mmCIF file as Biopython writes it, N, C-alpha, C and O atoms, coordinates in Angstrom:
data_model
#
loop_
_atom_site.group_PDB
_atom_site.id
_atom_site.type_symbol
_atom_site.label_atom_id
_atom_site.label_alt_id
_atom_site.label_comp_id
_atom_site.label_asym_id
_atom_site.label_entity_id
_atom_site.label_seq_id
_atom_site.pdbx_PDB_ins_code
_atom_site.Cartn_x
_atom_site.Cartn_y
_atom_site.Cartn_z
_atom_site.occupancy
_atom_site.B_iso_or_equiv
_atom_site.auth_seq_id
_atom_site.auth_asym_id
_atom_site.pdbx_PDB_model_num
ATOM 1   N N  . MET A ? 1  ? 10.649  -10.885 36.897  1.0 0.0 1  A 1 
ATOM 2   C CA . MET A ? 1  ? 10.345  -11.494 35.628  1.0 0.0 1  A 1 
ATOM 3   C C  . MET A ? 1  ? 11.511  -12.421 35.247  1.0 0.0 1  A 1 
ATOM 4   O O  . MET A ? 1  ? 12.680  -12.057 35.376  1.0 0.0 1  A 1 
ATOM 5   N N  . THR A ? 2  ? 11.173  -13.580 34.793  1.0 0.0 2  A 1 
ATOM 6   C CA . THR A ? 2  ? 12.218  -14.532 34.434  1.0 0.0 2  A 1 
ATOM 7   C C  . THR A ? 2  ? 12.680  -14.300 32.994  1.0 0.0 2  A 1 
ATOM 8   O O  . THR A ? 2  ? 12.055  -13.566 32.228  1.0 0.0 2  A 1 
ATOM 9   N N  . HIS A ? 3  ? 13.775  -14.939 32.661  1.0 0.0 3  A 1 
ATOM 10  C CA . HIS A ? 3  ? 14.313  -14.827 31.295  1.0 0.0 3  A 1 
ATOM 11  C C  . HIS A ? 3  ? 13.309  -15.364 30.275  1.0 0.0 3  A 1 
ATOM 12  O O  . HIS A ? 3  ? 13.176  -14.799 29.189  1.0 0.0 3  A 1 
ATOM 13  N N  . MET A ? 4  ? 12.612  -16.428 30.602  1.0 0.0 4  A 1 
ATOM 14  C CA . MET A ? 4  ? 11.629  -17.017 29.677  1.0 0.0 4  A 1 
ATOM 15  C C  . MET A ? 4  ? 10.461  -16.055 29.439  1.0 0.0 4  A 1 
ATOM 16  O O  . MET A ? 4  ? 9.968   -15.949 28.316  1.0 0.0 4  A 1 
ATOM 17  N N  . GLU A ? 5  ? 10.019  -15.359 30.482  1.0 0.0 5  A 1 
ATOM 18  C CA . GLU A ? 5  ? 8.914   -14.408 30.328  1.0 0.0 5  A 1 
ATOM 19  C C  . GLU A ? 5  ? 9.333   -13.223 29.449  1.0 0.0 5  A 1 
ATOM 20  O O  . GLU A ? 5  ? 8.568   -12.763 28.601  1.0 0.0 5  A 1 
ATOM 21  N N  . ILE A ? 6  ? 10.540  -12.747 29.665  1.0 0.0 6  A 1 
ATOM 22  C CA . ILE A ? 6  ? 11.038  -11.635 28.851  1.0 0.0 6  A 1 
ATOM 23  C C  . ILE A ? 6  ? 11.147  -12.056 27.396  1.0 0.0 6  A 1 
ATOM 24  O O  . ILE A ? 6  ? 10.767  -11.304 26.499  1.0 0.0 6  A 1 
ATOM 25  N N  . LYS A ? 7  ? 11.665  -13.252 27.159  1.0 0.0 7  A 1 
ATOM 26  C CA . LYS A ? 7  ? 11.792  -13.759 25.786  1.0 0.0 7  A 1 
ATOM 27  C C  . LYS A ? 7  ? 10.420  -13.908 25.136  1.0 0.0 7  A 1 
ATOM 28  O O  . LYS A ? 7  ? 10.264  -13.596 23.955  1.0 0.0 7  A 1 
ATOM 29  N N  . ALA A ? 8  ? 9.434   -14.372 25.876  1.0 0.0 8  A 1 
ATOM 30  C CA . ALA A ? 8  ? 8.080   -14.523 25.334  1.0 0.0 8  A 1 
ATOM 31  C C  . ALA A ? 8  ? 7.498   -13.168 24.946  1.0 0.0 8  A 1 
ATOM 32  O O  . ALA A ? 8  ? 6.845   -13.047 23.910  1.0 0.0 8  A 1 
ATOM 33  N N  . ILE A ? 9  ? 7.729   -12.154 25.765  1.0 0.0 9  A 1 
ATOM 34  C CA . ILE A ? 9  ? 7.217   -10.808 25.457  1.0 0.0 9  A 1 
ATOM 35  C C  . ILE A ? 9  ? 7.918   -10.236 24.224  1.0 0.0 9  A 1 
ATOM 36  O O  . ILE A ? 9  ? 7.277   -9.634  23.363  1.0 0.0 9  A 1 
ATOM 37  N N  . GLU A ? 10 ? 9.244   -10.428 24.143  1.0 0.0 10 A 1 
ATOM 38  C CA . GLU A ? 10 ? 9.977   -9.946  22.980  1.0 0.0 10 A 1 
ATOM 39  C C  . GLU A ? 10 ? 9.516   -10.642 21.700  1.0 0.0 10 A 1 
ATOM 40  O O  . GLU A ? 10 ? 9.359   -9.999  20.662  1.0 0.0 10 A 1 
ATOM 41  N N  . ASP A ? 11 ? 9.303   -11.944 21.774  1.0 0.0 11 A 1 
ATOM 42  C CA . ASP A ? 11 ? 8.839   -12.686 20.607  1.0 0.0 11 A 1 
ATOM 43  C C  . ASP A ? 11 ? 7.445   -12.230 20.186  1.0 0.0 11 A 1 
ATOM 44  O O  . ASP A ? 11 ? 7.163   -12.120 18.993  1.0 0.0 11 A 1 
ATOM 45  N N  . ALA A ? 12 ? 6.582   -11.966 21.150  1.0 0.0 12 A 1 
ATOM 46  C CA . ALA A ? 12 ? 5.237   -11.493 20.833  1.0 0.0 12 A 1 
ATOM 47  C C  . ALA A ? 12 ? 5.300   -10.126 20.160  1.0 0.0 12 A 1 
ATOM 48  O O  . ALA A ? 12 ? 4.532   -9.851  19.239  1.0 0.0 12 A 1 
ATOM 49  N N  . GLY A ? 13 ? 6.210   -9.270  20.617  1.0 0.0 13 A 1 
ATOM 50  C CA . GLY A ? 13 ? 6.369   -7.957  20.014  1.0 0.0 13 A 1 
ATOM 51  C C  . GLY A ? 13 ? 6.862   -8.050  18.582  1.0 0.0 13 A 1 
ATOM 52  O O  . GLY A ? 13 ? 6.412   -7.295  17.720  1.0 0.0 13 A 1 
ATOM 53  N N  . ARG A ? 14 ? 7.775   -8.962  18.322  1.0 0.0 14 A 1 
ATOM 54  C CA . ARG A ? 14 ? 8.298   -9.122  16.960  1.0 0.0 14 A 1 
ATOM 55  C C  . ARG A ? 14 ? 7.216   -9.636  16.015  1.0 0.0 14 A 1 
ATOM 56  O O  . ARG A ? 14 ? 7.110   -9.161  14.884  1.0 0.0 14 A 1 
ATOM 57  N N  . SER A ? 15 ? 6.424   -10.583 16.454  1.0 0.0 15 A 1 
ATOM 58  C CA . SER A ? 15 ? 5.402   -11.127 15.564  1.0 0.0 15 A 1 
ATOM 59  C C  . SER A ? 15 ? 4.317   -10.100 15.275  1.0 0.0 15 A 1 
ATOM 60  O O  . SER A ? 15 ? 3.758   -10.090 14.178  1.0 0.0 15 A 1 
ATOM 61  N N  . SER A ? 16 ? 4.011   -9.244  16.229  1.0 0.0 16 A 1 
ATOM 62  C CA . SER A ? 16 ? 2.992   -8.230  15.961  1.0 0.0 16 A 1 
ATOM 63  C C  . SER A ? 16 ? 3.534   -7.139  15.046  1.0 0.0 16 A 1 
ATOM 64  O O  . SER A ? 16 ? 2.765   -6.517  14.313  1.0 0.0 16 A 1 
ATOM 65  N N  . MET A ? 17 ? 4.843   -6.895  15.075  1.0 0.0 17 A 1 
ATOM 66  C CA . MET A ? 17 ? 5.412   -5.898  14.173  1.0 0.0 17 A 1 
ATOM 67  C C  . MET A ? 17 ? 5.389   -6.400  12.738  1.0 0.0 17 A 1 
ATOM 68  O O  . MET A ? 17 ? 5.196   -5.613  11.810  1.0 0.0 17 A 1 
ATOM 69  N N  . VAL A ? 18 ? 5.578   -7.673  12.549  1.0 0.0 18 A 1 
ATOM 70  C CA . VAL A ? 18 ? 5.591   -8.226  11.199  1.0 0.0 18 A 1 
ATOM 71  C C  . VAL A ? 18 ? 4.203   -8.169  10.584  1.0 0.0 18 A 1 
ATOM 72  O O  . VAL A ? 18 ? 4.067   -7.881  9.395   1.0 0.0 18 A 1 
ATOM 73  N N  . TRP A ? 19 ? 3.186   -8.436  11.361  1.0 0.0 19 A 1 
ATOM 74  C CA . TRP A ? 19 ? 1.813   -8.487  10.847  1.0 0.0 19 A 1 
ATOM 75  C C  . TRP A ? 19 ? 1.025   -7.242  11.207  1.0 0.0 19 A 1 
ATOM 76  O O  . TRP A ? 19 ? -0.193  -7.299  11.377  1.0 0.0 19 A 1 
ATOM 77  N N  . SER A ? 20 ? 1.714   -6.123  11.324  1.0 0.0 20 A 1 
ATOM 78  C CA . SER A ? 20 ? 1.057   -4.884  11.710  1.0 0.0 20 A 1 
ATOM 79  C C  . SER A ? 20 ? 0.045   -4.452  10.652  1.0 0.0 20 A 1 
ATOM 80  O O  . SER A ? 20 ? 0.312   -4.535  9.454   1.0 0.0 20 A 1 
ATOM 81  N N  . THR A ? 21 ? -1.109  -3.993  11.103  1.0 0.0 21 A 1 
ATOM 82  C CA . THR A ? 21 ? -2.153  -3.521  10.182  1.0 0.0 21 A 1 
ATOM 83  C C  . THR A ? 21 ? -2.242  -2.003  10.188  1.0 0.0 21 A 1 
ATOM 84  O O  . THR A ? 21 ? -3.246  -1.445  9.745   1.0 0.0 21 A 1 
ATOM 85  N N  . GLU A ? 22 ? -1.210  -1.323  10.681  1.0 0.0 22 A 1 
ATOM 86  C CA . GLU A ? 22 ? -1.256  0.131   10.750  1.0 0.0 22 A 1 
ATOM 87  C C  . GLU A ? 22 ? -1.304  0.789   9.379   1.0 0.0 22 A 1 
ATOM 88  O O  . GLU A ? 22 ? -1.828  1.895   9.248   1.0 0.0 22 A 1 
ATOM 89  N N  . GLY A ? 23 ? -0.771  0.137   8.362   1.0 0.0 23 A 1 
ATOM 90  C CA . GLY A ? 23 ? -0.736  0.726   7.038   1.0 0.0 23 A 1 
ATOM 91  C C  . GLY A ? 23 ? -2.084  0.725   6.342   1.0 0.0 23 A 1 
ATOM 92  O O  . GLY A ? 23 ? -2.256  1.450   5.361   1.0 0.0 23 A 1 
ATOM 93  N N  . TYR A ? 24 ? -3.029  -0.044  6.800   1.0 0.0 24 A 1 
ATOM 94  C CA . TYR A ? 24 ? -4.346  -0.128  6.166   1.0 0.0 24 A 1 
ATOM 95  C C  . TYR A ? 24 ? -5.401  0.342   7.154   1.0 0.0 24 A 1 
ATOM 96  O O  . TYR A ? 24 ? -5.576  -0.262  8.212   1.0 0.0 24 A 1 
ATOM 97  N N  . ASP A ? 25 ? -6.095  1.403   6.820   1.0 0.0 25 A 1 
ATOM 98  C CA . ASP A ? 25 ? -7.092  1.956   7.733   1.0 0.0 25 A 1 
ATOM 99  C C  . ASP A ? 25 ? -8.516  1.577   7.356   1.0 0.0 25 A 1 
ATOM 100 O O  . ASP A ? 25 ? -9.460  2.096   7.952   1.0 0.0 25 A 1 
ATOM 101 N N  . GLY A ? 26 ? -8.698  0.690   6.387   1.0 0.0 26 A 1 
ATOM 102 C CA . GLY A ? 26 ? -10.030 0.220   6.035   1.0 0.0 26 A 1 
ATOM 103 C C  . GLY A ? 26 ? -10.753 1.099   5.035   1.0 0.0 26 A 1 
ATOM 104 O O  . GLY A ? 26 ? -11.896 0.811   4.679   1.0 0.0 26 A 1 
ATOM 105 N N  . GLN A ? 27 ? -10.115 2.165   4.572   1.0 0.0 27 A 1 
ATOM 106 C CA . GLN A ? 27 ? -10.763 3.060   3.625   1.0 0.0 27 A 1 
ATOM 107 C C  . GLN A ? 27 ? -9.979  3.071   2.324   1.0 0.0 27 A 1 
ATOM 108 O O  . GLN A ? 27 ? -8.757  2.924   2.318   1.0 0.0 27 A 1 
ATOM 109 N N  . THR A ? 28 ? -10.699 3.248   1.218   1.0 0.0 28 A 1 
ATOM 110 C CA . THR A ? 28 ? -10.044 3.404   -0.072  1.0 0.0 28 A 1 
ATOM 111 C C  . THR A ? 28 ? -9.853  4.897   -0.311  1.0 0.0 28 A 1 
ATOM 112 O O  . THR A ? 28 ? -10.813 5.667   -0.273  1.0 0.0 28 A 1 
ATOM 113 N N  . HIS A ? 29 ? -8.641  5.290   -0.552  1.0 0.0 29 A 1 
ATOM 114 C CA . HIS A ? 29 ? -8.331  6.699   -0.773  1.0 0.0 29 A 1 
ATOM 115 C C  . HIS A ? 29 ? -8.320  6.951   -2.280  1.0 0.0 29 A 1 
ATOM 116 O O  . HIS A ? 29 ? -7.293  6.799   -2.942  1.0 0.0 29 A 1 
ATOM 117 N N  . TYR A ? 30 ? -9.473  7.336   -2.804  1.0 0.0 30 A 1 
ATOM 118 C CA . TYR A ? 30 ? -9.648  7.464   -4.240  1.0 0.0 30 A 1 
ATOM 119 C C  . TYR A ? 30 ? -8.772  8.555   -4.837  1.0 0.0 30 A 1 
ATOM 120 O O  . TYR A ? 30 ? -8.329  8.421   -5.978  1.0 0.0 30 A 1 
ATOM 121 N N  . ALA A ? 31 ? -8.514  9.610   -4.117  1.0 0.0 31 A 1 
ATOM 122 C CA . ALA A ? 31 ? -7.651  10.674  -4.640  1.0 0.0 31 A 1 
ATOM 123 C C  . ALA A ? 31 ? -6.240  10.143  -4.877  1.0 0.0 31 A 1 
ATOM 124 O O  . ALA A ? 31 ? -5.618  10.457  -5.892  1.0 0.0 31 A 1 
ATOM 125 N N  . ASP A ? 32 ? -5.743  9.347   -3.952  1.0 0.0 32 A 1 
ATOM 126 C CA . ASP A ? 32 ? -4.408  8.771   -4.119  1.0 0.0 32 A 1 
ATOM 127 C C  . ASP A ? 32 ? -4.370  7.787   -5.279  1.0 0.0 32 A 1 
ATOM 128 O O  . ASP A ? 32 ? -3.384  7.725   -6.014  1.0 0.0 32 A 1 
ATOM 129 N N  . VAL A ? 33 ? -5.443  7.015   -5.444  1.0 0.0 33 A 1 
ATOM 130 C CA . VAL A ? 33 ? -5.520  6.076   -6.564  1.0 0.0 33 A 1 
ATOM 131 C C  . VAL A ? 33 ? -5.522  6.845   -7.884  1.0 0.0 33 A 1 
ATOM 132 O O  . VAL A ? 33 ? -4.836  6.453   -8.828  1.0 0.0 33 A 1 
ATOM 133 N N  . PHE A ? 34 ? -6.280  7.925   -7.959  1.0 0.0 34 A 1 
ATOM 134 C CA . PHE A ? 34 ? -6.333  8.715   -9.186  1.0 0.0 34 A 1 
ATOM 135 C C  . PHE A ? 34 ? -4.978  9.345   -9.489  1.0 0.0 34 A 1 
ATOM 136 O O  . PHE A ? 34 ? -4.557  9.390   -10.645 1.0 0.0 34 A 1 
ATOM 137 N N  . LYS A ? 35 ? -4.287  9.836   -8.444  1.0 0.0 35 A 1 
ATOM 138 C CA . LYS A ? 35 ? -2.960  10.421  -8.657  1.0 0.0 35 A 1 
ATOM 139 C C  . LYS A ? 35 ? -1.985  9.386   -9.210  1.0 0.0 35 A 1 
ATOM 140 O O  . LYS A ? 35 ? -1.120  9.714   -10.022 1.0 0.0 35 A 1 
ATOM 141 N N  . ALA A ? 36 ? -2.123  8.163   -8.780  1.0 0.0 36 A 1 
ATOM 142 C CA . ALA A ? 36 ? -1.235  7.110   -9.278  1.0 0.0 36 A 1 
ATOM 143 C C  . ALA A ? 36 ? -1.579  6.729   -10.718 1.0 0.0 36 A 1 
ATOM 144 O O  . ALA A ? 36 ? -0.687  6.379   -11.491 1.0 0.0 36 A 1 
ATOM 145 N N  . LEU A ? 37 ? -2.860  6.793   -11.088 1.0 0.0 37 A 1 
ATOM 146 C CA . LEU A ? 37 ? -3.292  6.401   -12.436 1.0 0.0 37 A 1 
ATOM 147 C C  . LEU A ? 37 ? -3.254  7.537   -13.448 1.0 0.0 37 A 1 
ATOM 148 O O  . LEU A ? 37 ? -3.342  7.285   -14.650 1.0 0.0 37 A 1 
ATOM 149 N N  . ALA A ? 38 ? -3.126  8.773   -12.997 1.0 0.0 38 A 1 
ATOM 150 C CA . ALA A ? 38 ? -3.177  9.924   -13.894 1.0 0.0 38 A 1 
ATOM 151 C C  . ALA A ? 38 ? -2.151  9.861   -15.020 1.0 0.0 38 A 1 
ATOM 152 O O  . ALA A ? 38 ? -2.522  10.114  -16.167 1.0 0.0 38 A 1 
ATOM 153 N N  . PRO A ? 39 ? -0.894  9.542   -14.767 1.0 0.0 39 A 1 
ATOM 154 C CA . PRO A ? 39 ? 0.062   9.479   -15.893 1.0 0.0 39 A 1 
ATOM 155 C C  . PRO A ? 39 ? -0.332  8.433   -16.938 1.0 0.0 39 A 1 
ATOM 156 O O  . PRO A ? 39 ? -0.217  8.687   -18.137 1.0 0.0 39 A 1 
ATOM 157 N N  . ALA A ? 40 ? -0.790  7.273   -16.502 1.0 0.0 40 A 1 
ATOM 158 C CA . ALA A ? 40 ? -1.191  6.234   -17.452 1.0 0.0 40 A 1 
ATOM 159 C C  . ALA A ? 40 ? -2.413  6.686   -18.257 1.0 0.0 40 A 1 
ATOM 160 O O  . ALA A ? 40 ? -2.490  6.428   -19.458 1.0 0.0 40 A 1 
ATOM 161 N N  . LEU A ? 41 ? -3.354  7.347   -17.614 1.0 0.0 41 A 1 
ATOM 162 C CA . LEU A ? 41 ? -4.535  7.829   -18.329 1.0 0.0 41 A 1 
ATOM 163 C C  . LEU A ? 41 ? -4.151  8.894   -19.346 1.0 0.0 41 A 1 
ATOM 164 O O  . LEU A ? 41 ? -4.710  8.940   -20.442 1.0 0.0 41 A 1 
ATOM 165 N N  . PHE A ? 42 ? -3.200  9.747   -18.989 1.0 0.0 42 A 1 
ATOM 166 C CA . PHE A ? 42 ? -2.730  10.776  -19.922 1.0 0.0 42 A 1 
ATOM 167 C C  . PHE A ? 42 ? -2.064  10.133  -21.141 1.0 0.0 42 A 1 
ATOM 168 O O  . PHE A ? 42 ? -2.299  10.553  -22.274 1.0 0.0 42 A 1 
ATOM 169 N N  . ILE A ? 43 ? -1.247  9.131   -20.910 1.0 0.0 43 A 1 
ATOM 170 C CA . ILE A ? 43 ? -0.576  8.442   -22.018 1.0 0.0 43 A 1 
ATOM 171 C C  . ILE A ? 43 ? -1.595  7.759   -22.924 1.0 0.0 43 A 1 
ATOM 172 O O  . ILE A ? 43 ? -1.476  7.829   -24.147 1.0 0.0 43 A 1 
ATOM 173 N N  . LEU A ? 44 ? -2.589  7.104   -22.344 1.0 0.0 44 A 1 
ATOM 174 C CA . LEU A ? 44 ? -3.623  6.449   -23.145 1.0 0.0 44 A 1 
ATOM 175 C C  . LEU A ? 44 ? -4.431  7.459   -23.957 1.0 0.0 44 A 1 
ATOM 176 O O  . LEU A ? 44 ? -4.763  7.211   -25.117 1.0 0.0 44 A 1 
ATOM 177 N N  . ALA A ? 45 ? -4.745  8.604   -23.337 1.0 0.0 45 A 1 
ATOM 178 C CA . ALA A ? 45 ? -5.493  9.636   -24.051 1.0 0.0 45 A 1 
ATOM 179 C C  . ALA A ? 45 ? -4.669  10.198  -25.204 1.0 0.0 45 A 1 
ATOM 180 O O  . ALA A ? 45 ? -5.207  10.434  -26.285 1.0 0.0 45 A 1 
ATOM 181 N N  . ALA A ? 46 ? -3.389  10.413  -24.994 1.0 0.0 46 A 1 
ATOM 182 C CA . ALA A ? 46 ? -2.523  10.923  -26.054 1.0 0.0 46 A 1 
ATOM 183 C C  . ALA A ? 46 ? -2.408  9.901   -27.186 1.0 0.0 46 A 1 
ATOM 184 O O  . ALA A ? 46 ? -2.435  10.276  -28.358 1.0 0.0 46 A 1 
ATOM 185 N N  . ALA A ? 47 ? -2.284  8.633   -26.855 1.0 0.0 47 A 1 
ATOM 186 C CA . ALA A ? 47 ? -2.196  7.587   -27.884 1.0 0.0 47 A 1 
ATOM 187 C C  . ALA A ? 47 ? -3.487  7.515   -28.683 1.0 0.0 47 A 1 
ATOM 188 O O  . ALA A ? 47 ? -3.454  7.374   -29.906 1.0 0.0 47 A 1 
ATOM 189 N N  . ALA A ? 48 ? -4.627  7.610   -28.002 1.0 0.0 48 A 1 
ATOM 190 C CA . ALA A ? 48 ? -5.912  7.573   -28.697 1.0 0.0 48 A 1 
ATOM 191 C C  . ALA A ? 48 ? -6.052  8.778   -29.625 1.0 0.0 48 A 1 
ATOM 192 O O  . ALA A ? 48 ? -6.552  8.649   -30.742 1.0 0.0 48 A 1 
ATOM 193 N N  . ALA A ? 49 ? -5.613  9.938   -29.167 1.0 0.0 49 A 1 
ATOM 194 C CA . ALA A ? 49 ? -5.707  11.144  -30.000 1.0 0.0 49 A 1 
ATOM 195 C C  . ALA A ? 49 ? -4.824  10.994  -31.236 1.0 0.0 49 A 1 
ATOM 196 O O  . ALA A ? 49 ? -5.235  11.363  -32.337 1.0 0.0 49 A 1 
ATOM 197 N N  . LEU A ? 50 ? -3.628  10.463  -31.068 1.0 0.0 50 A 1 
ATOM 198 C CA . LEU A ? 50 ? -2.749  10.267  -32.214 1.0 0.0 50 A 1 
ATOM 199 C C  . LEU A ? 50 ? -3.316  9.247   -33.200 1.0 0.0 50 A 1 
ATOM 200 O O  . LEU A ? 50 ? -3.162  9.404   -34.411 1.0 0.0 50 A 1 
ATOM 201 N N  . MET A ? 51 ? -3.962  8.218   -32.695 1.0 0.0 51 A 1 
ATOM 202 C CA . MET A ? 51 ? -4.576  7.225   -33.577 1.0 0.0 51 A 1 
ATOM 203 C C  . MET A ? 51 ? -5.717  7.830   -34.382 1.0 0.0 51 A 1 
ATOM 204 O O  . MET A ? 51 ? -5.908  7.496   -35.551 1.0 0.0 51 A 1 
ATOM 205 N N  . LEU A ? 52 ? -6.477  8.721   -33.748 1.0 0.0 52 A 1 
ATOM 206 C CA . LEU A ? 52 ? -7.575  9.394   -34.455 1.0 0.0 52 A 1 
ATOM 207 C C  . LEU A ? 52 ? -7.036  10.341  -35.528 1.0 0.0 52 A 1 
ATOM 208 O O  . LEU A ? 52 ? -7.657  10.507  -36.577 1.0 0.0 52 A 1 
ATOM 209 N N  . LEU A ? 53 ? -5.885  10.960  -35.268 1.0 0.0 53 A 1 
ATOM 210 C CA . LEU A ? 53 ? -5.288  11.848  -36.275 1.0 0.0 53 A 1 
ATOM 211 C C  . LEU A ? 53 ? -4.792  11.066  -37.492 1.0 0.0 53 A 1 
ATOM 212 O O  . LEU A ? 53 ? -4.816  11.573  -38.614 1.0 0.0 53 A 1 
ATOM 213 N N  . ILE A ? 54 ? -4.359  9.868   -37.272 1.0 0.0 54 A 1 
ATOM 214 C CA . ILE A ? 54 ? -3.864  9.040   -38.369 1.0 0.0 54 A 1 
ATOM 215 C C  . ILE A ? 54 ? -4.997  8.668   -39.314 1.0 0.0 54 A 1 
ATOM 216 O O  . ILE A ? 54 ? -4.802  8.616   -40.528 1.0 0.0 54 A 1 
ATOM 217 N N  . LEU A ? 55 ? -6.166  8.412   -38.770 1.0 0.0 55 A 1 
ATOM 218 C CA . LEU A ? 55 ? -7.310  8.023   -39.612 1.0 0.0 55 A 1 
ATOM 219 C C  . LEU A ? 55 ? -7.739  9.218   -40.392 1.0 0.0 55 A 1 
ATOM 220 O O  . LEU A ? 55 ? -8.687  9.137   -41.174 1.0 0.0 55 A 1 
#
């Protein structure tokens, strides 16, 4: 293998690492989305409850 061939393979490996799609499996993980939104929903519910108490 020549130096140019090795460099081409290394460059191809670097470009595929940058644009890797391993992090996305094509599915929406609703449980994870809900876990991320749960604190915000709790805060909104508490604010709404406090607003109702004021009235």
